[in-house]
Coordinates of C-alpha atoms in Angstrom, one line a residue:
Chain A
X576 CA -31.0 -29.0 -3.5
X577 CA -28.0 -26.8 -4.1
X578 CA -28.3 -23.1 -4.0
X579 CA -25.8 -20.7 -5.7
X580 CA -25.4 -17.0 -4.9
X581 CA -24.9 -15.2 -8.2
X582 CA -23.1 -12.0 -9.1
X583 CA -23.5 -10.1 -12.3
X584 CA -21.8 -7.7 -14.7
X585 CA -23.3 -5.8 -17.6
X586 CA -22.9 -8.8 -20.0
X587 CA -24.6 -11.2 -17.6
X588 CA -23.3 -13.6 -14.9
X589 CA -19.7 -13.1 -13.8
X590 CA -17.2 -15.7 -14.9
X591 CA -16.6 -16.7 -11.3
X592 CA -20.4 -17.2 -10.8
X593 CA -20.4 -19.5 -13.8
X594 CA -17.6 -21.4 -12.3
X595 CA -19.5 -21.7 -9.0
X596 CA -22.6 -23.0 -11.0
X597 CA -20.4 -25.6 -12.7
X598 CA -19.0 -26.9 -9.4
X599 CA -22.5 -26.9 -7.9
X600 CA -23.8 -29.0 -10.9
X601 CA -21.0 -31.5 -10.4
X602 CA -22.0 -31.8 -6.8
X603 CA -25.7 -32.2 -7.8
X604 CA -24.7 -35.1 -10.0
X605 CA -23.0 -36.8 -7.1
X606 CA -26.2 -36.3 -5.1
X607 CA -28.2 -38.3 -7.7
X608 CA -29.2 -35.3 -9.8
X609 CA -30.3 -32.9 -7.1
X610 CA -31.7 -29.6 -8.6
X611 CA -29.5 -26.5 -8.7
X612 CA -31.2 -23.2 -7.9
X613 CA -29.7 -19.8 -7.8
X614 CA -30.3 -16.6 -6.0
X615 CA -29.8 -13.0 -7.2
X616 CA -30.1 -10.1 -4.8
X617 CA -31.1 -6.5 -5.6
X618 CA -30.9 -4.8 -9.0
X619 CA -28.5 -6.9 -11.1
X620 CA -26.1 -5.0 -13.3
X621 CA -27.5 -6.9 -16.3
X622 CA -31.1 -7.4 -17.3
X623 CA -32.8 -10.1 -15.1
X624 CA -33.9 -11.9 -18.3
X625 CA -30.3 -12.2 -19.3
X626 CA -29.3 -13.6 -15.9
X627 CA -32.1 -16.2 -16.1
X628 CA -31.2 -17.3 -19.6
X629 CA -27.5 -17.7 -18.8
X630 CA -28.3 -19.4 -15.5
X631 CA -30.5 -21.9 -17.3
X632 CA -27.7 -22.6 -19.7
X633 CA -25.7 -23.7 -16.6
X634 CA -28.4 -26.0 -15.4
X635 CA -30.3 -23.7 -13.0
X636 CA -33.8 -24.8 -12.3
X637 CA -35.2 -21.7 -10.4
X638 CA -33.5 -18.3 -10.2
X639 CA -34.8 -16.7 -7.1
X640 CA -34.6 -12.9 -7.4
X641 CA -34.8 -11.1 -4.1
X642 CA -36.1 -7.6 -4.6
X643 CA -37.1 -4.7 -2.5
X644 CA -35.7 -1.3 -1.4
X645 CA -33.7 -2.9 1.3
X646 CA -31.6 -4.8 -1.2
X647 CA -30.9 -1.9 -3.6
X648 CA -27.7 -0.9 -1.9
X649 CA -25.2 -3.6 -1.1
X650 CA -24.8 -4.7 2.5
X651 CA -23.3 -8.0 3.5
X652 CA -25.8 -8.7 6.3
X653 CA -28.9 -7.6 4.4
X654 CA -28.0 -9.5 1.3
X655 CA -27.3 -12.6 3.4
X656 CA -30.8 -12.2 4.8
X657 CA -32.1 -12.8 1.2
X658 CA -29.8 -15.8 0.6
X659 CA -30.7 -17.2 4.0
X660 CA -34.5 -16.8 3.3
X661 CA -34.2 -18.6 -0.1
X662 CA -32.1 -21.3 1.5
X663 CA -34.7 -21.9 4.2
X664 CA -37.7 -21.7 1.8
X665 CA -36.1 -24.1 -0.7
X666 CA -34.5 -26.5 1.9
X667 CA -31.1 -26.1 0.2
X668 CA -28.5 -28.5 1.7
X669 CA -25.5 -26.8 0.1
X670 CA -24.9 -23.1 -0.5
X671 CA -22.2 -22.0 -3.0
X672 CA -20.8 -18.7 -4.1
X673 CA -17.8 -17.5 -6.0
X674 CA -14.8 -16.7 -3.7
X675 CA -15.0 -13.0 -4.4
X676 CA -15.1 -10.4 -1.6
X677 CA -18.9 -10.2 -1.9
X678 CA -19.4 -13.9 -2.1
X679 CA -17.2 -14.5 0.9
X680 CA -18.9 -11.8 2.9
X681 CA -22.5 -12.8 2.2
X682 CA -21.9 -16.5 2.8
X683 CA -19.9 -15.8 6.0
X684 CA -23.0 -14.0 7.3
X685 CA -25.2 -17.0 6.3
X686 CA -22.8 -19.4 8.0
X687 CA -22.6 -17.3 11.2
X688 CA -26.3 -17.1 11.5
X689 CA -26.7 -20.8 11.0
X690 CA -23.9 -21.7 13.3
X691 CA -22.4 -23.9 10.6
X692 CA -18.9 -24.1 9.1
X693 CA -17.9 -22.3 5.9
X694 CA -15.1 -23.4 3.6
X695 CA -13.5 -20.5 1.7
X696 CA -11.6 -20.8 -1.6
X697 CA -12.6 -24.4 -2.4
X698 CA -10.9 -26.0 -5.4
X699 CA -12.7 -29.4 -5.3
X700 CA -15.7 -30.9 -3.6
X701 CA -17.3 -34.3 -3.6
X702 CA -19.8 -36.4 -1.8
X703 CA -23.1 -35.6 -0.2
X704 CA -23.8 -35.6 3.5
X705 CA -21.0 -35.2 4.4
X706 CA -19.3 -33.2 1.8
X707 CA -15.6 -33.4 1.4
X708 CA -13.9 -30.3 0.1
X709 CA -10.3 -29.2 -0.7
X710 CA -9.5 -25.6 -0.3
X711 CA -6.6 -23.3 -0.7
X712 CA -4.8 -22.0 2.4
X713 CA -1.5 -20.2 3.0
X714 CA -1.9 -18.3 -0.2
X715 CA -2.5 -21.5 -2.2
X716 CA 0.8 -23.0 -1.1
X717 CA -1.1 -25.5 1.0
X718 CA -4.3 -27.4 0.4
X719 CA -6.7 -28.2 3.3
X720 CA -9.1 -31.2 3.2
X721 CA -12.2 -30.5 5.2
X722 CA -15.4 -32.3 5.9
X723 CA -18.6 -30.2 5.8
X724 CA -21.2 -32.4 7.7
X725 CA -23.5 -29.6 8.8
X726 CA -26.7 -28.5 7.2
X727 CA -26.4 -26.5 5.0
X728 CA -22.9 -27.0 3.8
X729 CA -21.5 -23.6 2.9
X730 CA -18.6 -23.0 0.5
X731 CA -17.0 -20.4 -1.8
X732 CA -15.1 -21.4 -4.9
X733 CA -11.6 -20.1 -5.7
X734 CA -11.3 -18.2 -8.9
X735 CA -10.6 -20.5 -12.0
X736 CA -10.4 -23.6 -9.8
X737 CA -13.2 -24.9 -11.9
X738 CA -13.6 -24.4 -15.7
X739 CA -17.0 -22.8 -16.4
X740 CA -18.9 -25.1 -18.6
X741 CA -22.6 -24.9 -19.6
X742 CA -24.8 -27.8 -18.8
X743 CA -25.3 -30.6 -21.4
X744 CA -29.0 -30.1 -20.7
X745 CA -30.2 -26.6 -19.8
X746 CA -32.2 -26.1 -16.6
X747 CA -35.8 -24.9 -16.6
X748 CA -34.6 -21.4 -15.8
X749 CA -37.7 -20.1 -14.1
X750 CA -37.6 -16.6 -12.6
X751 CA -39.0 -16.8 -9.0
X752 CA -39.4 -13.3 -7.5
X753 CA -39.2 -13.0 -3.8
X754 CA -39.3 -10.2 -1.2
X755 CA -37.7 -11.5 2.0
X756 CA -38.4 -9.7 5.2
X757 CA -35.5 -7.7 6.5
X758 CA -34.8 -7.1 10.2
X759 CA -33.9 -3.5 11.0
X760 CA -30.5 -4.6 12.4
X761 CA -29.5 -5.9 9.0
X762 CA -29.8 -2.4 7.6
X763 CA -27.3 -0.8 10.0
X764 CA -24.1 -1.6 8.0
X765 CA -24.8 -0.3 4.5
X766 CA -23.1 1.8 1.9
X767 CA -23.9 5.5 2.5
X768 CA -21.8 6.9 -0.3
X769 CA -19.7 5.7 -3.2
X770 CA -16.9 7.2 -5.3
X771 CA -16.1 6.1 -8.8
X772 CA -12.7 4.5 -9.2
X773 CA -9.8 6.9 -9.9
X774 CA -9.2 7.6 -13.6
X775 CA -6.3 5.3 -14.2
X776 CA -5.6 2.0 -15.8
X777 CA -6.1 -0.2 -12.7
X778 CA -9.7 -0.6 -13.8
X779 CA -11.4 -3.5 -12.1
X780 CA -8.5 -5.8 -11.6
X781 CA -10.6 -8.7 -10.4
X782 CA -12.7 -8.9 -13.6
X783 CA -10.1 -7.6 -16.2
X784 CA -9.5 -9.9 -19.1
X785 CA -5.9 -8.9 -19.4
X786 CA -3.7 -7.7 -16.6
X787 CA -0.2 -6.2 -17.2
X788 CA 1.8 -6.6 -14.0
X789 CA 4.9 -4.7 -12.9
X790 CA 7.2 -5.6 -10.0
X791 CA 10.5 -4.7 -8.5
X792 CA 12.2 -4.9 -11.9
X793 CA 10.4 -1.8 -13.1
X794 CA 12.8 0.1 -10.8
X795 CA 10.9 3.4 -10.2
X796 CA 7.6 5.2 -10.4
X797 CA 8.7 6.7 -13.7
X798 CA 9.6 3.2 -15.0
X799 CA 5.9 2.4 -15.4
X800 CA 5.4 4.6 -18.5
X801 CA 6.0 1.7 -20.9
X802 CA 3.8 -0.7 -18.9
X803 CA 1.0 1.8 -18.9
X804 CA 1.2 2.3 -22.6
X805 CA 1.1 -1.5 -23.1
X806 CA -1.8 -1.8 -20.7
X807 CA -3.7 0.7 -22.8
X808 CA -2.8 -1.0 -26.0
X809 CA -4.2 -4.3 -24.9
X810 CA -7.2 -2.8 -23.2
X811 CA -6.1 -4.3 -19.9
X812 CA -5.7 -3.3 -16.3
X813 CA -2.4 -2.5 -14.5
X814 CA -1.5 -4.7 -11.5
X815 CA 1.6 -4.4 -9.4
X816 CA 3.4 -6.4 -6.7
X817 CA 3.7 -5.5 -3.0
X818 CA 7.2 -4.2 -3.5
X819 CA 5.9 -1.6 -5.9
X820 CA 3.2 -0.3 -3.5
X821 CA 5.6 -0.6 -0.6
X822 CA 8.1 1.7 -2.4
X823 CA 5.3 4.1 -3.2
X824 CA 5.7 3.7 -6.9
X825 CA 2.0 2.9 -7.5
X826 CA -1.1 3.0 -5.3
X827 CA -2.2 0.1 -3.2
X828 CA -5.5 -0.5 -5.1
X829 CA -3.4 -1.8 -8.0
X830 CA -1.7 -4.4 -5.8
X831 CA -2.1 -8.1 -6.8
X832 CA -1.6 -10.7 -4.2
X833 CA -2.6 -12.1 -0.9
X834 CA -3.2 -8.7 0.6
X835 CA -4.2 -7.1 -2.7
X836 CA -6.6 -8.2 -5.4
X837 CA -6.9 -11.8 -6.5
X838 CA -7.1 -11.7 -10.3
X839 CA -8.3 -14.3 -12.8
X840 CA -7.7 -12.8 -16.2
X841 CA -7.3 -14.7 -19.5
X842 CA -3.8 -13.3 -19.7
X843 CA -1.4 -12.0 -17.0
X844 CA 1.7 -10.4 -18.4
X845 CA 4.1 -10.3 -15.5
X846 CA 6.9 -7.9 -16.1
X847 CA 9.9 -7.8 -13.7
X848 CA 8.0 -9.8 -11.0
X849 CA 9.9 -12.5 -9.2
X850 CA 6.8 -14.3 -8.1
X851 CA 6.9 -14.4 -4.3
X852 CA 4.3 -16.7 -2.8
X853 CA 2.2 -13.8 -1.7
X854 CA 2.0 -12.4 -5.3
X855 CA 1.5 -15.9 -6.7
X856 CA -1.6 -16.2 -4.4
X857 CA -3.2 -13.3 -6.3
X858 CA -2.4 -14.3 -9.9
X859 CA -2.3 -18.1 -9.9
X860 CA -5.8 -18.2 -11.3
X861 CA -4.8 -16.5 -14.6
X862 CA -5.5 -18.7 -17.5
X863 CA -2.3 -17.9 -19.3
X864 CA 0.8 -16.3 -17.6
X865 CA 3.6 -14.7 -19.6
X866 CA 6.6 -13.6 -17.6
X867 CA 9.2 -11.1 -18.8
X868 CA 12.2 -11.3 -16.5
X869 CA 16.0 -11.1 -16.6
X870 CA 16.2 -14.1 -14.3
X871 CA 15.3 -17.5 -15.9
X872 CA 15.1 -19.1 -12.5
X873 CA 12.7 -16.6 -11.0
X874 CA 9.6 -18.5 -9.7
X875 CA 7.3 -16.4 -11.9
X876 CA 9.3 -17.6 -14.9
X877 CA 9.4 -21.2 -14.0
X878 CA 5.7 -21.2 -13.2
X879 CA 4.6 -19.3 -16.2
X880 CA 3.2 -20.8 -19.4
X881 CA 5.4 -18.5 -21.6
X882 CA 8.5 -16.4 -20.8
X883 CA 10.7 -13.8 -22.4
X884 CA 14.1 -13.6 -20.8
X885 CA 15.3 -10.1 -20.8
X886 CA 15.0 -6.6 -19.3
X887 CA 11.4 -5.4 -19.4
X888 CA 12.6 -1.9 -20.3
X889 CA 14.0 -3.3 -23.5
X890 CA 11.3 -5.9 -24.2
X891 CA 8.2 -3.9 -23.5
X892 CA 9.0 -1.0 -25.9
X893 CA 9.8 -3.6 -28.6
X894 CA 6.5 -5.3 -28.0
X895 CA 4.7 -1.9 -28.2
X896 CA 6.5 -1.1 -31.4
X897 CA 5.6 -4.5 -32.9
X898 CA 1.9 -4.1 -32.0
X899 CA 1.9 -0.6 -33.6
X900 CA 3.7 -1.9 -36.7
X901 CA 1.1 -4.6 -37.2
X902 CA -1.8 -2.2 -36.7
X903 CA -0.4 0.2 -39.2
X904 CA 0.4 -2.5 -41.7
X905 CA -2.0 -2.3 -44.7
Chain B
X1089 CA -13.1 8.5 23.9
X1090 CA -13.0 5.3 21.9
X1091 CA -11.7 2.1 23.4
X1092 CA -10.6 -0.2 20.6
X1093 CA -9.9 -3.9 20.7
X1094 CA -7.7 -5.1 17.9
X1095 CA -7.3 -8.9 17.2
X1096 CA -4.2 -10.5 15.8
X1097 CA -3.0 -14.0 15.1
X1098 CA 0.5 -15.5 15.2
X1099 CA 1.1 -17.1 11.8
X1100 CA 4.1 -18.9 10.2
X1101 CA 6.0 -16.6 7.9
X1102 CA 5.4 -18.1 4.4
X1103 CA 7.9 -16.1 2.4
X1104 CA 10.1 -19.1 2.2
X1105 CA 9.6 -22.9 1.9
X1106 CA 6.4 -24.1 3.5
X1107 CA 6.8 -27.1 5.8
X1108 CA 3.9 -28.9 7.5
X1109 CA 3.9 -30.4 11.0
X1110 CA 4.2 -34.1 11.3
X1111 CA 0.5 -34.5 12.1
X1112 CA -0.4 -32.4 8.9
X1113 CA -2.6 -30.1 11.0
X1114 CA -0.5 -27.0 10.8
X1115 CA 2.3 -25.1 9.0
X1116 CA 5.6 -25.5 10.8
X1117 CA 7.1 -22.1 11.2
X1118 CA 9.9 -23.0 13.6
X1119 CA 12.5 -22.4 10.9
X1120 CA 10.9 -19.7 8.9
X1121 CA 9.7 -17.6 11.9
X1122 CA 6.4 -16.1 12.8
X1123 CA 4.6 -12.9 12.1
X1124 CA 1.1 -11.5 11.8
X1125 CA -0.7 -10.8 8.5
X1126 CA -0.3 -7.4 6.7
X1127 CA -4.0 -6.8 7.2
X1128 CA -3.5 -7.1 11.0
X1129 CA -0.6 -4.7 11.0
X1130 CA -2.8 -2.1 9.4
X1131 CA -5.6 -3.0 11.9
X1132 CA -3.2 -2.3 14.8
X1133 CA -2.2 1.0 13.2
X1134 CA -5.8 2.0 12.7
X1135 CA -6.7 1.0 16.3
X1136 CA -3.8 3.1 17.7
X1137 CA -4.8 6.1 15.5
X1138 CA -8.5 5.8 16.5
X1139 CA -7.5 5.6 20.2
X1140 CA -5.2 8.6 20.0
X1141 CA -7.7 10.7 18.1
X1142 CA -10.3 10.2 20.8
X1143 CA -8.0 10.0 23.8
X1144 CA -9.1 6.4 24.1
X1145 CA -7.2 3.2 24.5
X1146 CA -6.1 0.4 22.1
X1147 CA -6.0 -3.1 23.5
X1148 CA -4.5 -6.0 21.5
X1149 CA -5.8 -9.6 21.9
X1150 CA -4.8 -12.9 20.5
X1151 CA -6.1 -16.5 20.8
X1152 CA -3.0 -18.6 20.3
X1153 CA -0.1 -20.5 21.7
X1154 CA 2.1 -19.3 24.5
X1155 CA 4.6 -18.0 22.0
X1156 CA 2.0 -15.6 20.6
X1157 CA 3.0 -13.2 23.3
X1158 CA 5.8 -12.1 20.9
X1159 CA 3.2 -10.7 18.5
X1160 CA 1.3 -9.0 21.4
X1161 CA 4.5 -7.3 22.5
X1162 CA 5.1 -6.1 18.9
X1163 CA 1.6 -4.5 18.9
X1164 CA 2.3 -2.9 22.3
X1165 CA 5.5 -1.5 21.0
X1166 CA 3.7 0.5 18.3
X1167 CA 1.0 2.0 20.5
X1168 CA -1.4 -0.5 22.0
X1169 CA -1.5 0.0 25.8
X1170 CA -2.9 -3.3 27.0
X1171 CA -2.9 -6.9 25.8
X1172 CA -5.0 -10.0 26.4
X1173 CA -3.7 -13.5 25.6
X1174 CA -6.1 -16.4 25.4
X1175 CA -3.8 -19.4 25.6
X1176 CA -4.8 -22.1 23.2
X1177 CA -3.3 -24.6 20.8
X1178 CA -4.1 -23.2 17.3
X1179 CA -4.3 -26.6 15.8
X1180 CA -7.4 -27.3 17.8
X1181 CA -9.6 -24.4 17.0
X1182 CA -11.5 -23.0 14.0
X1183 CA -13.0 -19.7 13.1
X1184 CA -16.1 -20.3 15.1
X1185 CA -14.0 -21.0 18.2
X1186 CA -11.9 -17.9 17.8
X1187 CA -14.9 -15.7 17.3
X1188 CA -16.5 -17.2 20.4
X1189 CA -13.4 -16.6 22.5
X1190 CA -13.0 -13.1 21.3
X1191 CA -16.6 -12.4 22.2
X1192 CA -15.9 -13.7 25.7
X1193 CA -13.0 -11.3 26.0
X1194 CA -15.2 -8.4 25.0
X1195 CA -17.9 -9.5 27.5
X1196 CA -15.3 -10.0 30.3
X1197 CA -13.7 -6.6 29.7
X1198 CA -17.2 -5.0 29.8
X1199 CA -18.0 -6.8 33.0
X1200 CA -14.7 -5.5 34.4
X1201 CA -15.6 -1.9 33.5
X1202 CA -13.5 -1.8 30.4
X1203 CA -16.0 -2.0 27.6
X1204 CA -14.8 -1.8 24.0
X1205 CA -16.5 0.5 21.5
X1206 CA -14.8 -0.9 18.4
X1207 CA -13.2 -4.2 17.5
X1208 CA -10.8 -4.3 14.5
X1209 CA -9.5 -7.5 12.9
X1210 CA -7.6 -8.4 9.7
X1211 CA -9.9 -9.2 6.8
X1212 CA -8.5 -12.7 6.7
X1213 CA -5.6 -14.5 8.4
X1214 CA -2.4 -15.1 6.3
X1215 CA -2.4 -18.8 7.1
X1216 CA -6.0 -20.1 7.2
X1217 CA -7.6 -17.5 4.9
X1218 CA -11.0 -18.2 6.5
X1219 CA -12.6 -14.8 5.8
X1220 CA -15.2 -15.2 8.6
X1221 CA -13.9 -14.5 12.1
X1222 CA -14.9 -10.8 12.1
X1223 CA -18.4 -11.6 10.9
X1224 CA -18.9 -14.4 13.3
X1225 CA -17.7 -12.2 16.2
X1226 CA -20.2 -9.5 15.2
X1227 CA -23.0 -12.1 15.2
X1228 CA -21.8 -13.3 18.7
X1229 CA -21.9 -9.7 20.0
X1230 CA -25.0 -8.6 18.1
X1231 CA -23.0 -5.7 16.6
X1232 CA -22.9 -4.4 13.0
X1233 CA -19.8 -5.3 11.0
X1234 CA -18.1 -3.7 8.0
X1235 CA -15.7 -5.9 6.0
X1236 CA -12.5 -4.9 4.1
X1237 CA -12.0 -1.4 5.3
X1238 CA -8.9 0.4 4.3
X1239 CA -9.4 3.4 6.6
X1240 CA -11.4 3.7 9.9
X1241 CA -12.3 6.9 11.7
X1242 CA -14.5 7.5 14.7
X1243 CA -16.9 10.5 14.3
X1244 CA -19.1 11.2 17.3
X1245 CA -20.8 7.9 18.1
X1246 CA -20.2 6.3 14.6
X1247 CA -17.4 4.6 12.9
X1248 CA -16.8 5.7 9.3
X1249 CA -15.1 2.9 7.3
X1250 CA -13.9 3.3 3.7
X1251 CA -13.9 0.1 1.6
X1252 CA -12.2 -0.3 -1.8
X1253 CA -14.8 -2.0 -4.0
X1254 CA -14.6 -3.0 -7.7
X1255 CA -16.9 0.0 -8.4
X1256 CA -14.6 2.4 -6.6
X1257 CA -14.6 3.4 -2.9
X1258 CA -17.6 2.8 -0.7
X1259 CA -18.2 4.5 2.6
X1260 CA -20.0 2.9 5.5
X1261 CA -21.2 4.8 8.6
X1262 CA -22.1 2.5 11.4
X1263 CA -23.0 3.3 15.0
X1264 CA -20.7 2.1 17.8
X1265 CA -20.2 -0.5 19.1
X1266 CA -19.1 -2.2 15.9
X1267 CA -16.8 -4.7 14.3
X1268 CA -14.6 -3.7 11.3
X1269 CA -12.3 -6.0 9.4
X1270 CA -9.3 -4.3 7.8
X1271 CA -7.5 -4.7 4.5
X1272 CA -3.9 -3.6 3.9
X1273 CA -3.5 -0.4 1.9
X1274 CA -5.2 2.5 3.6
X1275 CA -2.4 3.3 6.1
X1276 CA 1.3 2.6 6.6
X1277 CA 1.9 0.7 9.8
X1278 CA 4.5 2.5 12.0
X1279 CA 7.8 0.9 13.1
X1280 CA 8.4 0.4 16.8
X1281 CA 10.6 3.0 18.4
X1282 CA 13.2 2.0 21.0
X1283 CA 11.1 3.6 23.8
X1284 CA 8.1 1.8 22.4
X1285 CA 9.9 -1.5 22.7
X1286 CA 11.0 -0.7 26.2
X1287 CA 7.5 0.2 27.2
X1288 CA 6.1 -2.9 25.6
X1289 CA 8.3 -5.1 27.8
X1290 CA 6.8 -3.7 30.9
X1291 CA 3.1 -4.1 30.1
X1292 CA 1.5 -6.8 32.0
X1293 CA -0.3 -9.1 29.6
X1294 CA -3.7 -10.4 30.8
X1295 CA -3.7 -14.2 30.5
X1296 CA -6.9 -16.1 30.0
X1297 CA -7.8 -19.7 29.4
X1298 CA -10.4 -20.5 26.8
X1299 CA -13.9 -20.6 28.3
X1300 CA -15.6 -22.4 25.4
X1301 CA -15.2 -25.9 24.2
X1302 CA -13.3 -25.8 20.9
X1303 CA -15.2 -27.5 18.1
X1304 CA -12.3 -27.5 15.7
X1305 CA -12.1 -26.4 12.1
X1306 CA -13.6 -29.5 10.4
X1307 CA -10.1 -30.0 9.1
X1308 CA -9.0 -33.5 8.0
X1309 CA -5.5 -32.6 7.1
X1310 CA -3.2 -30.2 5.3
X1311 CA -1.2 -31.2 2.4
X1312 CA 1.2 -29.7 0.0
X1313 CA 0.0 -29.5 -3.6
X1314 CA 2.0 -31.8 -5.9
X1315 CA 5.0 -30.0 -7.4
X1316 CA 4.2 -28.7 -10.8
X1317 CA 7.0 -29.4 -13.3
X1318 CA 8.0 -26.3 -15.2
X1319 CA 6.3 -26.3 -18.6
X1320 CA 7.3 -22.8 -19.5
X1321 CA 7.8 -22.1 -23.1
X1322 CA 10.5 -19.5 -23.6
X1323 CA 9.6 -17.3 -26.5
X1324 CA 13.1 -15.8 -26.8
X1325 CA 15.6 -13.4 -25.2
X1326 CA 15.4 -9.7 -25.1
X1327 CA 13.7 -7.4 -27.6
X1328 CA 14.1 -9.9 -30.3
X1329 CA 11.3 -12.0 -28.7
X1330 CA 8.8 -9.2 -29.3
X1331 CA 7.3 -10.7 -32.6
X1332 CA 6.8 -14.1 -30.9
X1333 CA 5.1 -12.5 -27.9
X1334 CA 2.8 -10.4 -30.1
X1335 CA 2.0 -13.5 -32.1
X1336 CA 0.9 -15.1 -28.8
X1337 CA -1.2 -12.0 -27.9
X1338 CA -2.9 -12.3 -31.3
X1339 CA -3.5 -16.1 -30.7
X1340 CA -5.1 -15.3 -27.3
X1341 CA -7.2 -12.6 -28.9
X1342 CA -6.3 -9.9 -26.4
X1343 CA -5.1 -7.2 -28.9
X1344 CA -7.7 -4.6 -29.5

């Protein structure tokens, strides 16, 4: 049996959780049709019924929902207790999560407790006992082939490494409530207070559908005015390169890259960004990349799907004007 | 008085071309140079600040090749006052091995009357990206762990760690001793001063041999992804390309 740790958003399962379910289903097929179960911990941000329905569409048999006061606030160790309990009770041989900060943290706890290996940022997996996986290392510049021959095999899936596809035949989609026991030690590291995000356009970069990116080519803190206007027009989030945060033009929480956020939007509009390997590590999972750059040989341009060659300070205002013109057209 | 242990790893600088060693077990950094990850630079800064704020000490440790002493000296030059070097071939160990060795260092220092109250690490290493050494170390020690902190402060007998989450900022308060992994962004690492470099040269580095049998990383091999031919479609030059770009935005359905 394969167990998938799920994360939710108000509309249901996150895209990356759907991708993890898709990879798990592929592995299940290689194991002769092993069932795929899922685990949800605490109060999901969407109705539980929605999560069950969507999980079933991705082939999930049982959705184990761990509830109880201990799981209300997020804590890596305590949430791992829930995943570990479901894993033990169901005899899962493989545990999968999306390669998000939360997915990584929870499964790392599960792996540490079990004394087994964990493969992070997997892009492909095949076989069963042992499992052979390929994962991204060195910011995605290098691939590592690993063998996971321990029980359970634990892995997280890199964003957009797999295309999320509903199952040809939906799973049973049974909701299985559970209340795992929680050792007191697991409750030590928990959130004691939370602040809302600052009122800016960085939004939730990791789940934004559109990200407008700015790099060295923006030139200054004031140079972001047009990019912010475009970000607002497309209802997106602003992301920046490390050069920008290093120069103090924008705050670090907007940084995309190996040491910033890893994004997987439908569209990444990269303006004045050369595409250094560290930045590429954070944006390579975008479905469509459009680069606006003066240098046609810049790595971001040659790796993009579409490009406009030119100064972003001339191109972006023209794009804004064109969008407004079409909106105002009768 | 907080005694902090901060863990770093010598990694190949990947800003240029990435070359693999002949046995495909590691990245060859001999031409590109070596560094530590940006997360670890911030972890060192936070360790030094926590030590200074409490009149404690900051000790830096690495599990790595003989050359990794360069990275230890760099940390000493910005405020760490002691260093421990576990000599090991990085191609032979995995995250479980590193966590086990770091735990042995903590135990050995405790036995020698130098217990650590707080261990800081980078959230993930720039090369392997395993995301698990800090958590495994915490389990080895039986200590609580907070992941992805951008600031760390010691208040009384607790460590207060601020984490940037998708929903905003979350604050954890955890009793010491504890493990915290650090993300870049909360502090600006300081540059070494000339006196700092001079002082770093004189510090005697504690040398240790591994005390556990390395199990490895379950690695079969590293390989470079096949080169992707450029398939970029140029929509045009300059502002004249704006209509074509907006057409594309409409096709993608991203205009509100």
